[in-house]
């Protein structure tokens, strides 16, 4: 029986090696998307996360197009994005592109919010009439007081996304760095042009919600262009590849609206004209 005993130890040893080389230390991140750290438990994981379970204005939500409220006072989504010297970071729960403060801004109700970072969720977090898309991009902006607004693009599989092509090599590098990247060391990504993300938006949805990850802070203004963008299946896979298995599906389930309305801006239905 010594031989089989030896085999068992060998197998155990292999498992340990396998685990230690492929599962990184996710120290610091307290939440996940499955099991006992999954979205249903976020509110219980830290005293700083109680909004996640107690909040009444949480995101994401399912947007029902039959219940949209057209608001003629809403303005076009003014954005002046340019090119920014960016860095790519593996946050463990998502991949983000940080852009410093020079990437541009979005103006909402006359207030300026500066683009800080963008990150991806797969599959999409918001759904439209119950339909979930393969990917969602969150462009996170904030003002000087820390108020947050997000411009969120939904993606379906199709033609290559030109924005993504600029960071493809850097993503591969992030993937190759494995656990080292997870320590949160930003990888310089060089100048990334935001121009393809500022194309005129003819129609978008707006509502007030929250961050979709802990601490789930509220009063976040969401702006979701109705036109769905496209990327290839390979691009979507490359965006998620650097993440550990349990974080490659990183969408929070849709939350109750609790009577919130979603407003609709439509360029051709009497909204203020684009300058
Ligand atoms: C979270 O904690 C509260 C109070 O301790 C408890 O009532 C609730 O069931 C817990 N929720 C989950 C999902 O475990
Ligand atoms: C809550 O957040 C504050 C400020 O970021 C931090 O100092 C504190 O340690 C956090 N508490 C817990 C229980 O994580
Ligand atoms: C974008 O516009 C804001 C004013 O809304 C201005 O402060 C900022 O410098 C502009 N950024 C760029 C990159 O043009
Ligand atoms: C922005 O933040 C300030 C300070 O926290 C707050 O008083 C104000 O109401 C916020 N504005 C918006 C539009 O959320
Ligand atoms: C861009 O940022 C990197 C750090 O991420 C820095 O090393 C580099 O000098 C910057 N390039 C320019 C032209 O500012």
mmCIF file of C-alpha atoms and ligand atoms in Angstrom:
data_model
loop_
_atom_site.group_PDB
_atom_site.id
_atom_site.type_symbol
_atom_site.label_atom_id
_atom_site.label_comp_id
_atom_site.label_asym_id
_atom_site.label_seq_id
_atom_site.Cartn_x
_atom_site.Cartn_y
_atom_site.Cartn_z
ATOM 1 C CA UNK A 1 0.000 0.000 0.000
ATOM 2 C CA UNK A 2 3.065 2.192 0.300
ATOM 3 C CA UNK A 3 3.012 2.826 -3.427
ATOM 4 C CA UNK A 4 -0.570 4.081 -3.514
ATOM 5 C CA UNK A 5 0.123 6.117 -0.394
ATOM 6 C CA UNK A 6 3.036 7.657 -2.241
ATOM 7 C CA UNK A 7 0.810 8.309 -5.235
ATOM 8 C CA UNK A 8 -1.738 10.048 -3.057
ATOM 9 C CA UNK A 9 0.931 12.318 -1.644
ATOM 10 C CA UNK A 10 2.235 12.980 -5.126
ATOM 11 C CA UNK A 11 -1.250 13.921 -6.318
ATOM 12 C CA UNK A 12 -1.714 16.129 -3.264
ATOM 13 C CA UNK A 13 1.596 17.806 -3.927
ATOM 14 C CA UNK A 14 0.627 18.389 -7.550
ATOM 15 C CA UNK A 15 -2.654 19.944 -6.443
ATOM 16 C CA UNK A 16 -0.854 22.235 -4.027
ATOM 17 C CA UNK A 17 1.603 23.285 -6.703
ATOM 18 C CA UNK A 18 -1.251 23.817 -9.120
ATOM 19 C CA UNK A 19 -3.181 25.917 -6.643
ATOM 20 C CA UNK A 20 -0.241 27.972 -5.521
ATOM 21 C CA UNK A 21 0.844 28.788 -9.042
ATOM 22 C CA UNK A 22 -2.578 29.492 -10.542
ATOM 23 C CA UNK A 23 -4.700 30.886 -7.757
ATOM 24 C CA UNK A 24 -3.265 34.197 -6.660
ATOM 25 C CA UNK A 25 -3.618 35.783 -3.291
ATOM 26 C CA UNK A 26 -6.681 38.009 -3.695
ATOM 27 C CA UNK A 27 -5.912 39.706 -0.388
ATOM 28 C CA UNK A 28 -7.802 42.921 0.124
ATOM 29 C CA UNK A 29 -10.748 42.085 -2.092
ATOM 30 C CA UNK A 30 -13.551 40.877 0.119
ATOM 31 C CA UNK A 31 -16.262 40.220 -2.417
ATOM 32 C CA UNK A 32 -16.843 38.029 -5.431
ATOM 33 C CA UNK A 33 -19.529 36.847 -7.821
ATOM 34 C CA UNK A 34 -20.142 33.296 -6.618
ATOM 35 C CA UNK A 35 -20.722 31.380 -3.395
ATOM 36 C CA UNK A 36 -20.486 32.881 0.081
ATOM 37 C CA UNK A 37 -18.920 36.144 -1.153
ATOM 38 C CA UNK A 38 -21.396 36.506 -4.045
ATOM 39 C CA UNK A 39 -23.714 39.501 -4.664
ATOM 40 C CA UNK A 40 -26.454 38.203 -2.317
ATOM 41 C CA UNK A 41 -23.995 38.446 0.600
ATOM 42 C CA UNK A 42 -22.182 41.696 -0.239
ATOM 43 C CA UNK A 43 -24.169 43.682 2.319
ATOM 44 C CA UNK A 44 -23.022 41.301 5.060
ATOM 45 C CA UNK A 45 -19.333 41.153 4.170
ATOM 46 C CA UNK A 46 -18.257 44.486 5.696
ATOM 47 C CA UNK A 47 -19.822 47.270 7.706
ATOM 48 C CA UNK A 48 -18.878 49.502 4.761
ATOM 49 C CA UNK A 49 -20.991 47.449 2.350
ATOM 50 C CA UNK A 50 -24.420 47.732 3.977
ATOM 51 C CA UNK A 51 -25.717 49.905 1.088
ATOM 52 C CA UNK A 52 -25.445 46.812 -1.103
ATOM 53 C CA UNK A 53 -28.314 45.154 0.786
ATOM 54 C CA UNK A 54 -30.123 48.124 2.386
ATOM 55 C CA UNK A 55 -29.927 50.635 -0.480
ATOM 56 C CA UNK A 56 -33.122 51.603 -2.302
ATOM 57 C CA UNK A 57 -31.469 53.059 -5.418
ATOM 58 C CA UNK A 58 -29.183 50.254 -6.495
ATOM 59 C CA UNK A 59 -27.721 49.371 -9.880
ATOM 60 C CA UNK A 60 -27.805 47.696 -12.323
ATOM 61 C CA UNK A 61 -31.469 47.535 -13.350
ATOM 62 C CA UNK A 62 -33.510 46.082 -16.157
ATOM 63 C CA UNK A 63 -34.602 48.922 -18.457
ATOM 64 C CA UNK A 64 -38.090 48.486 -19.869
ATOM 65 C CA UNK A 65 -38.381 50.561 -23.030
ATOM 66 C CA UNK A 66 -42.186 50.726 -22.688
ATOM 67 C CA UNK A 67 -41.790 52.573 -19.365
ATOM 68 C CA UNK A 68 -39.235 55.194 -20.391
ATOM 69 C CA UNK A 69 -40.145 58.808 -19.641
ATOM 70 C CA UNK A 70 -39.216 61.159 -22.449
ATOM 71 C CA UNK A 71 -37.777 64.346 -20.996
ATOM 72 C CA UNK A 72 -37.548 67.217 -23.522
ATOM 73 C CA UNK A 73 -35.344 69.212 -21.129
ATOM 74 C CA UNK A 74 -32.523 66.680 -21.244
ATOM 75 C CA UNK A 75 -29.469 67.735 -23.187
ATOM 76 C CA UNK A 76 -27.231 65.843 -25.589
ATOM 77 C CA UNK A 77 -24.465 63.891 -23.889
ATOM 78 C CA UNK A 78 -21.689 66.497 -24.267
ATOM 79 C CA UNK A 79 -18.288 64.836 -23.999
ATOM 80 C CA UNK A 80 -14.897 66.198 -25.011
ATOM 81 C CA UNK A 81 -12.754 63.102 -24.619
ATOM 82 C CA UNK A 82 -9.362 63.231 -26.214
ATOM 83 C CA UNK A 83 -6.269 61.029 -25.845
ATOM 84 C CA UNK A 84 -4.833 60.192 -22.450
ATOM 85 C CA UNK A 85 -1.634 58.646 -21.152
ATOM 86 C CA UNK A 86 -3.327 55.701 -19.482
ATOM 87 C CA UNK A 87 -2.478 52.736 -17.292
ATOM 88 C CA UNK A 88 -4.081 49.317 -17.216
ATOM 89 C CA UNK A 89 -4.845 47.719 -13.821
ATOM 90 C CA UNK A 90 -6.035 44.317 -12.736
ATOM 91 C CA UNK A 91 -8.386 45.079 -9.829
ATOM 92 C CA UNK A 92 -9.010 41.322 -9.365
ATOM 93 C CA UNK A 93 -12.768 41.891 -9.769
ATOM 94 C CA UNK A 94 -12.338 43.721 -13.081
ATOM 95 C CA UNK A 95 -9.804 45.153 -15.538
ATOM 96 C CA UNK A 96 -9.646 48.946 -15.585
ATOM 97 C CA UNK A 97 -8.004 51.611 -17.694
ATOM 98 C CA UNK A 98 -7.071 54.630 -15.573
ATOM 99 C CA UNK A 99 -6.746 57.843 -17.499
ATOM 100 C CA UNK A 100 -5.492 60.516 -15.143
ATOM 101 C CA UNK A 101 -7.416 63.787 -15.315
ATOM 102 C CA UNK A 102 -6.645 64.871 -18.855
ATOM 103 C CA UNK A 103 -8.881 62.467 -20.809
ATOM 104 C CA UNK A 104 -11.840 64.853 -20.925
ATOM 105 C CA UNK A 105 -15.212 65.293 -19.303
ATOM 106 C CA UNK A 106 -18.946 64.847 -19.668
ATOM 107 C CA UNK A 107 -21.275 67.685 -18.837
ATOM 108 C CA UNK A 108 -24.602 66.921 -17.155
ATOM 109 C CA UNK A 109 -27.129 69.575 -16.140
ATOM 110 C CA UNK A 110 -24.396 72.156 -16.611
ATOM 111 C CA UNK A 111 -21.952 70.356 -14.293
ATOM 112 C CA UNK A 112 -18.605 68.982 -15.401
ATOM 113 C CA UNK A 113 -17.569 65.429 -14.473
ATOM 114 C CA UNK A 114 -14.020 64.351 -15.360
ATOM 115 C CA UNK A 115 -13.356 60.902 -16.840
ATOM 116 C CA UNK A 116 -11.313 58.929 -14.278
ATOM 117 C CA UNK A 117 -11.298 55.319 -15.394
ATOM 118 C CA UNK A 118 -13.139 52.765 -17.436
ATOM 119 C CA UNK A 119 -13.682 49.065 -16.853
ATOM 120 C CA UNK A 120 -15.612 46.173 -18.267
ATOM 121 C CA UNK A 121 -18.237 43.728 -17.040
ATOM 122 C CA UNK A 122 -19.045 40.445 -18.716
ATOM 123 C CA UNK A 123 -21.847 39.732 -19.423
ATOM 124 C CA UNK A 124 -23.655 43.090 -19.271
ATOM 125 C CA UNK A 125 -25.015 44.297 -15.929
ATOM 126 C CA UNK A 126 -27.917 46.375 -17.271
ATOM 127 C CA UNK A 127 -30.462 44.525 -19.323
ATOM 128 C CA UNK A 128 -32.880 45.983 -21.873
ATOM 129 C CA UNK A 129 -36.366 44.419 -21.721
ATOM 130 C CA UNK A 130 -34.741 41.458 -20.006
ATOM 131 C CA UNK A 131 -32.105 41.016 -22.698
ATOM 132 C CA UNK A 132 -28.530 40.670 -21.458
ATOM 133 C CA UNK A 133 -25.604 41.617 -23.720
ATOM 134 C CA UNK A 134 -22.170 39.951 -23.780
ATOM 135 C CA UNK A 135 -20.306 42.979 -22.422
ATOM 136 C CA UNK A 136 -20.728 46.379 -20.769
ATOM 137 C CA UNK A 137 -18.199 49.219 -20.592
ATOM 138 C CA UNK A 138 -18.400 51.653 -17.666
ATOM 139 C CA UNK A 139 -16.780 55.058 -18.142
ATOM 140 C CA UNK A 140 -16.598 56.465 -14.621
ATOM 141 C CA UNK A 141 -16.536 60.259 -14.167
ATOM 142 C CA UNK A 142 -16.516 62.364 -11.042
ATOM 143 C CA UNK A 143 -16.753 66.043 -10.114
ATOM 144 C CA UNK A 144 -14.665 67.936 -7.561
ATOM 145 C CA UNK A 145 -17.040 66.873 -4.751
ATOM 146 C CA UNK A 146 -16.782 63.197 -5.606
ATOM 147 C CA UNK A 147 -20.232 62.945 -7.227
ATOM 148 C CA UNK A 148 -20.131 60.154 -9.783
ATOM 149 C CA UNK A 149 -21.676 59.730 -13.204
ATOM 150 C CA UNK A 150 -21.167 56.717 -15.444
ATOM 151 C CA UNK A 151 -21.556 56.483 -19.208
ATOM 152 C CA UNK A 152 -22.248 52.801 -19.890
ATOM 153 C CA UNK A 153 -21.998 51.213 -23.324
ATOM 154 C CA UNK A 154 -23.572 47.853 -24.093
ATOM 155 C CA UNK A 155 -21.791 45.573 -26.564
ATOM 156 C CA UNK A 156 -22.915 42.718 -28.798
ATOM 157 C CA UNK A 157 -20.648 40.419 -30.768
ATOM 158 C CA UNK A 158 -19.868 41.709 -34.254
ATOM 159 C CA UNK A 159 -17.202 43.869 -35.880
ATOM 160 C CA UNK A 160 -13.936 44.638 -34.066
ATOM 161 C CA UNK A 161 -14.098 47.599 -31.677
ATOM 162 C CA UNK A 162 -11.440 50.165 -32.663
ATOM 163 C CA UNK A 163 -11.049 51.430 -29.108
ATOM 164 C CA UNK A 164 -10.196 47.993 -27.831
ATOM 165 C CA UNK A 165 -7.592 47.396 -30.554
ATOM 166 C CA UNK A 166 -5.399 50.073 -28.940
ATOM 167 C CA UNK A 167 -5.003 48.156 -25.689
ATOM 168 C CA UNK A 168 -4.977 44.589 -27.009
ATOM 169 C CA UNK A 169 -1.201 44.124 -26.615
ATOM 170 C CA UNK A 170 -1.256 45.562 -23.102
ATOM 171 C CA UNK A 171 -3.998 43.146 -22.077
ATOM 172 C CA UNK A 172 -1.869 40.253 -23.294
ATOM 173 C CA UNK A 173 0.989 41.625 -21.182
ATOM 174 C CA UNK A 174 -1.312 41.894 -18.155
ATOM 175 C CA UNK A 175 -2.375 38.295 -18.724
ATOM 176 C CA UNK A 176 1.243 37.162 -18.947
ATOM 177 C CA UNK A 177 2.109 38.908 -15.682
ATOM 178 C CA UNK A 178 -0.505 36.819 -13.877
ATOM 179 C CA UNK A 179 -0.371 37.231 -10.111
ATOM 180 C CA UNK A 180 2.079 40.105 -10.333
ATOM 181 C CA UNK A 181 -0.539 42.150 -12.154
ATOM 182 C CA UNK A 182 -3.067 41.351 -9.452
ATOM 183 C CA UNK A 183 -1.018 43.155 -6.871
ATOM 184 C CA UNK A 184 -2.473 46.204 -8.535
ATOM 185 C CA UNK A 185 0.691 47.513 -10.145
ATOM 186 C CA UNK A 186 -0.537 49.692 -13.007
ATOM 187 C CA UNK A 187 0.839 48.752 -16.407
ATOM 188 C CA UNK A 188 1.647 51.833 -18.534
ATOM 189 C CA UNK A 189 -0.601 51.679 -21.607
ATOM 190 C CA UNK A 190 0.690 54.797 -23.392
ATOM 191 C CA UNK A 191 -1.578 57.297 -25.125
ATOM 192 C CA UNK A 192 -5.023 55.866 -25.723
ATOM 193 C CA UNK A 193 -7.437 57.801 -27.926
ATOM 194 C CA UNK A 194 -10.964 58.160 -26.559
ATOM 195 C CA UNK A 195 -12.322 59.634 -29.809
ATOM 196 C CA UNK A 196 -14.238 56.528 -30.888
ATOM 197 C CA UNK A 197 -16.118 56.673 -27.569
ATOM 198 C CA UNK A 198 -17.368 60.208 -27.989
ATOM 199 C CA UNK A 199 -19.391 59.778 -31.178
ATOM 200 C CA UNK A 200 -22.673 61.622 -31.034
ATOM 201 C CA UNK A 201 -25.335 59.766 -29.073
ATOM 202 C CA UNK A 202 -28.800 60.225 -30.630
ATOM 203 C CA UNK A 203 -30.642 58.456 -27.879
ATOM 204 C CA UNK A 204 -29.762 57.524 -24.310
ATOM 205 C CA UNK A 205 -31.357 56.406 -21.038
ATOM 206 C CA UNK A 206 -30.709 58.132 -17.702
ATOM 207 C CA UNK A 207 -31.562 57.138 -14.142
ATOM 208 C CA UNK A 208 -30.142 57.531 -10.647
ATOM 209 C CA UNK A 209 -28.560 54.422 -9.134
ATOM 210 C CA UNK A 210 -25.400 53.160 -7.459
ATOM 211 C CA UNK A 211 -21.984 51.677 -8.018
ATOM 212 C CA UNK A 212 -22.437 48.041 -9.107
ATOM 213 C CA UNK A 213 -19.610 46.823 -6.832
ATOM 214 C CA UNK A 214 -19.204 47.261 -3.052
ATOM 215 C CA UNK A 215 -19.551 49.679 -1.317
ATOM 216 C CA UNK A 216 -22.541 50.180 -3.713
ATOM 217 C CA UNK A 217 -22.573 53.956 -3.028
ATOM 218 C CA UNK A 218 -25.718 55.700 -4.313
ATOM 219 C CA UNK A 219 -26.497 58.963 -6.161
ATOM 220 C CA UNK A 220 -24.668 57.764 -9.240
ATOM 221 C CA UNK A 221 -26.125 59.221 -12.450
ATOM 222 C CA UNK A 222 -26.273 56.520 -15.120
ATOM 223 C CA UNK A 223 -26.256 57.382 -18.834
ATOM 224 C CA UNK A 224 -26.737 54.469 -21.197
ATOM 225 C CA UNK A 225 -26.612 55.119 -24.952
ATOM 226 C CA UNK A 226 -29.374 53.145 -26.684
ATOM 227 C CA UNK A 227 -27.153 52.190 -29.592
ATOM 228 C CA UNK A 228 -25.363 48.942 -28.826
ATOM 229 C CA UNK A 229 -21.690 48.875 -29.803
ATOM 230 C CA UNK A 230 -19.903 45.894 -31.318
ATOM 231 C CA UNK A 231 -16.740 43.941 -30.571
ATOM 232 C CA UNK A 232 -15.551 40.509 -31.614
ATOM 233 C CA UNK A 233 -15.891 37.468 -29.392
ATOM 234 C CA UNK A 234 -12.079 37.289 -29.273
ATOM 235 C CA UNK A 235 -11.844 40.861 -28.015
ATOM 236 C CA UNK A 236 -14.365 40.177 -25.265
ATOM 237 C CA UNK A 237 -12.477 37.032 -24.236
ATOM 238 C CA UNK A 238 -9.143 38.904 -24.161
ATOM 239 C CA UNK A 239 -10.660 41.553 -21.851
ATOM 240 C CA UNK A 240 -11.629 38.915 -19.310
ATOM 241 C CA UNK A 241 -8.630 36.603 -19.723
ATOM 242 C CA UNK A 242 -6.334 38.267 -17.141
ATOM 243 C CA UNK A 243 -8.992 37.771 -14.437
ATOM 244 C CA UNK A 244 -9.197 34.674 -12.277
ATOM 245 C CA UNK A 245 -11.906 32.215 -13.232
ATOM 246 C CA UNK A 246 -14.358 33.313 -10.523
ATOM 247 C CA UNK A 247 -14.238 36.934 -11.721
ATOM 248 C CA UNK A 248 -14.575 36.363 -15.462
ATOM 249 C CA UNK A 249 -18.338 36.562 -15.051
ATOM 250 C CA UNK A 250 -18.502 39.800 -13.116
ATOM 251 C CA UNK A 251 -22.044 41.065 -13.493
ATOM 252 C CA UNK A 252 -24.141 41.962 -10.471
ATOM 253 C CA UNK A 253 -27.775 40.808 -10.840
ATOM 254 C CA UNK A 254 -30.338 43.494 -11.679
ATOM 255 C CA UNK A 255 -31.785 45.339 -8.676
ATOM 256 C CA UNK A 256 -35.286 46.526 -7.785
ATOM 257 C CA UNK A 257 -36.196 49.919 -9.238
ATOM 258 C CA UNK A 258 -38.362 50.841 -6.195
ATOM 259 C CA UNK A 259 -40.377 53.272 -8.278
ATOM 260 C CA UNK A 260 -37.448 54.966 -9.999
ATOM 261 C CA UNK A 261 -38.097 56.162 -13.528
ATOM 262 C CA UNK A 262 -35.690 55.930 -16.432
ATOM 263 C CA UNK A 263 -35.590 59.037 -18.588
ATOM 264 C CA UNK A 264 -35.128 59.019 -22.337
ATOM 265 C CA UNK A 265 -33.216 61.571 -24.357
ATOM 266 C CA UNK A 266 -34.041 61.468 -28.058
ATOM 267 C CA UNK A 267 -32.410 63.918 -30.429
ATOM 268 C CA UNK A 268 -35.334 63.939 -32.865
ATOM 269 C CA UNK A 269 -38.176 64.196 -30.377
ATOM 270 C CA UNK A 270 -37.918 67.812 -29.332
ATOM 271 C CA UNK A 271 -34.860 67.643 -27.101
ATOM 272 C CA UNK A 272 -32.567 70.669 -27.150
ATOM 273 C CA UNK A 273 -30.585 70.750 -30.349
ATOM 274 C CA UNK A 274 -26.988 69.650 -30.422
ATOM 275 C CA UNK A 275 -24.737 72.695 -30.949
HETATM 276 C C1 LIG B 1 -27.148 39.231 6.469
HETATM 277 O O1 LIG B 1 -27.181 39.534 7.858
HETATM 278 C C2 LIG B 1 -28.480 39.782 8.367
HETATM 279 C C3 LIG B 1 -28.383 40.250 9.805
HETATM 280 O O2 LIG B 1 -27.254 39.726 10.443
HETATM 281 C C4 LIG B 1 -29.324 38.518 8.225
HETATM 282 O O3 LIG B 1 -30.628 38.748 8.692
HETATM 283 C C5 LIG B 1 -29.375 38.128 6.752
HETATM 284 O O4 LIG B 1 -30.063 36.913 6.594
HETATM 285 C C6 LIG B 1 -27.982 37.983 6.173
HETATM 286 N N1 LIG B 1 -28.102 37.800 4.729
HETATM 287 C C7 LIG B 1 -27.510 36.806 4.087
HETATM 288 C C8 LIG B 1 -27.728 36.762 2.621
HETATM 289 O O5 LIG B 1 -26.823 35.987 4.664
HETATM 290 C C1 LIG B 2 -14.477 51.072 6.117
HETATM 291 O O1 LIG B 2 -13.881 52.100 5.330
HETATM 292 C C2 LIG B 2 -12.999 52.929 6.044
HETATM 293 C C3 LIG B 2 -12.576 54.061 5.145
HETATM 294 O O2 LIG B 2 -12.226 53.604 3.861
HETATM 295 C C4 LIG B 2 -11.825 52.091 6.552
HETATM 296 O O3 LIG B 2 -10.933 52.893 7.278
HETATM 297 C C5 LIG B 2 -12.372 50.972 7.451
HETATM 298 O O4 LIG B 2 -11.317 50.128 7.835
HETATM 299 C C6 LIG B 2 -13.427 50.166 6.709
HETATM 300 N N1 LIG B 2 -14.045 49.229 7.608
HETATM 301 C C7 LIG B 2 -14.113 47.914 7.357
HETATM 302 C C8 LIG B 2 -14.810 47.089 8.376
HETATM 303 O O5 LIG B 2 -13.636 47.411 6.344
HETATM 304 C C1 LIG B 3 -13.386 69.419 -21.459
HETATM 305 O O1 LIG B 3 -14.295 70.416 -21.067
HETATM 306 C C2 LIG B 3 -14.131 70.886 -19.735
HETATM 307 C C3 LIG B 3 -15.226 71.899 -19.476
HETATM 308 O O2 LIG B 3 -16.451 71.292 -19.529
HETATM 309 C C4 LIG B 3 -12.754 71.493 -19.563
HETATM 310 O O3 LIG B 3 -12.563 71.879 -18.221
HETATM 311 C C5 LIG B 3 -11.701 70.475 -19.954
HETATM 312 O O4 LIG B 3 -10.419 71.068 -19.900
HETATM 313 C C6 LIG B 3 -11.972 69.934 -21.334
HETATM 314 N N1 LIG B 3 -11.025 68.885 -21.587
HETATM 315 C C7 LIG B 3 -10.467 68.689 -22.764
HETATM 316 C C8 LIG B 3 -9.516 67.542 -22.841
HETATM 317 O O5 LIG B 3 -10.712 69.364 -23.739
HETATM 318 C C1 LIG B 4 -22.415 66.714 -5.213
HETATM 319 O O1 LIG B 4 -21.795 66.569 -3.943
HETATM 320 C C2 LIG B 4 -22.099 67.597 -3.038
HETATM 321 C C3 LIG B 4 -21.247 67.369 -1.809
HETATM 322 O O2 LIG B 4 -21.260 66.022 -1.412
HETATM 323 C C4 LIG B 4 -23.591 67.576 -2.764
HETATM 324 O O3 LIG B 4 -23.928 68.596 -1.841
HETATM 325 C C5 LIG B 4 -24.335 67.787 -4.066
HETATM 326 O O4 LIG B 4 -25.719 67.704 -3.871
HETATM 327 C C6 LIG B 4 -23.924 66.800 -5.104
HETATM 328 N N1 LIG B 4 -24.504 67.153 -6.390
HETATM 329 C C7 LIG B 4 -25.104 66.294 -7.177
HETATM 330 C C8 LIG B 4 -25.643 66.818 -8.474
HETATM 331 O O5 LIG B 4 -25.211 65.119 -6.899
HETATM 332 C C1 LIG B 5 2.931 58.252 -19.503
HETATM 333 O O1 LIG B 5 2.783 57.639 -18.249
HETATM 334 C C2 LIG B 5 3.858 56.808 -17.884
HETATM 335 C C3 LIG B 5 3.516 56.159 -16.558
HETATM 336 O O2 LIG B 5 2.356 55.394 -16.681
HETATM 337 C C4 LIG B 5 5.141 57.621 -17.791
HETATM 338 O O3 LIG B 5 6.214 56.774 -17.481
HETATM 339 C C5 LIG B 5 5.383 58.331 -19.110
HETATM 340 O O4 LIG B 5 6.496 59.187 -18.985
HETATM 341 C C6 LIG B 5 4.169 59.125 -19.527
HETATM 342 N N1 LIG B 5 4.393 59.672 -20.867
HETATM 343 C C7 LIG B 5 4.219 60.965 -21.138
HETATM 344 C C8 LIG B 5 4.535 61.382 -22.543
HETATM 345 O O5 LIG B 5 3.785 61.761 -20.333
#
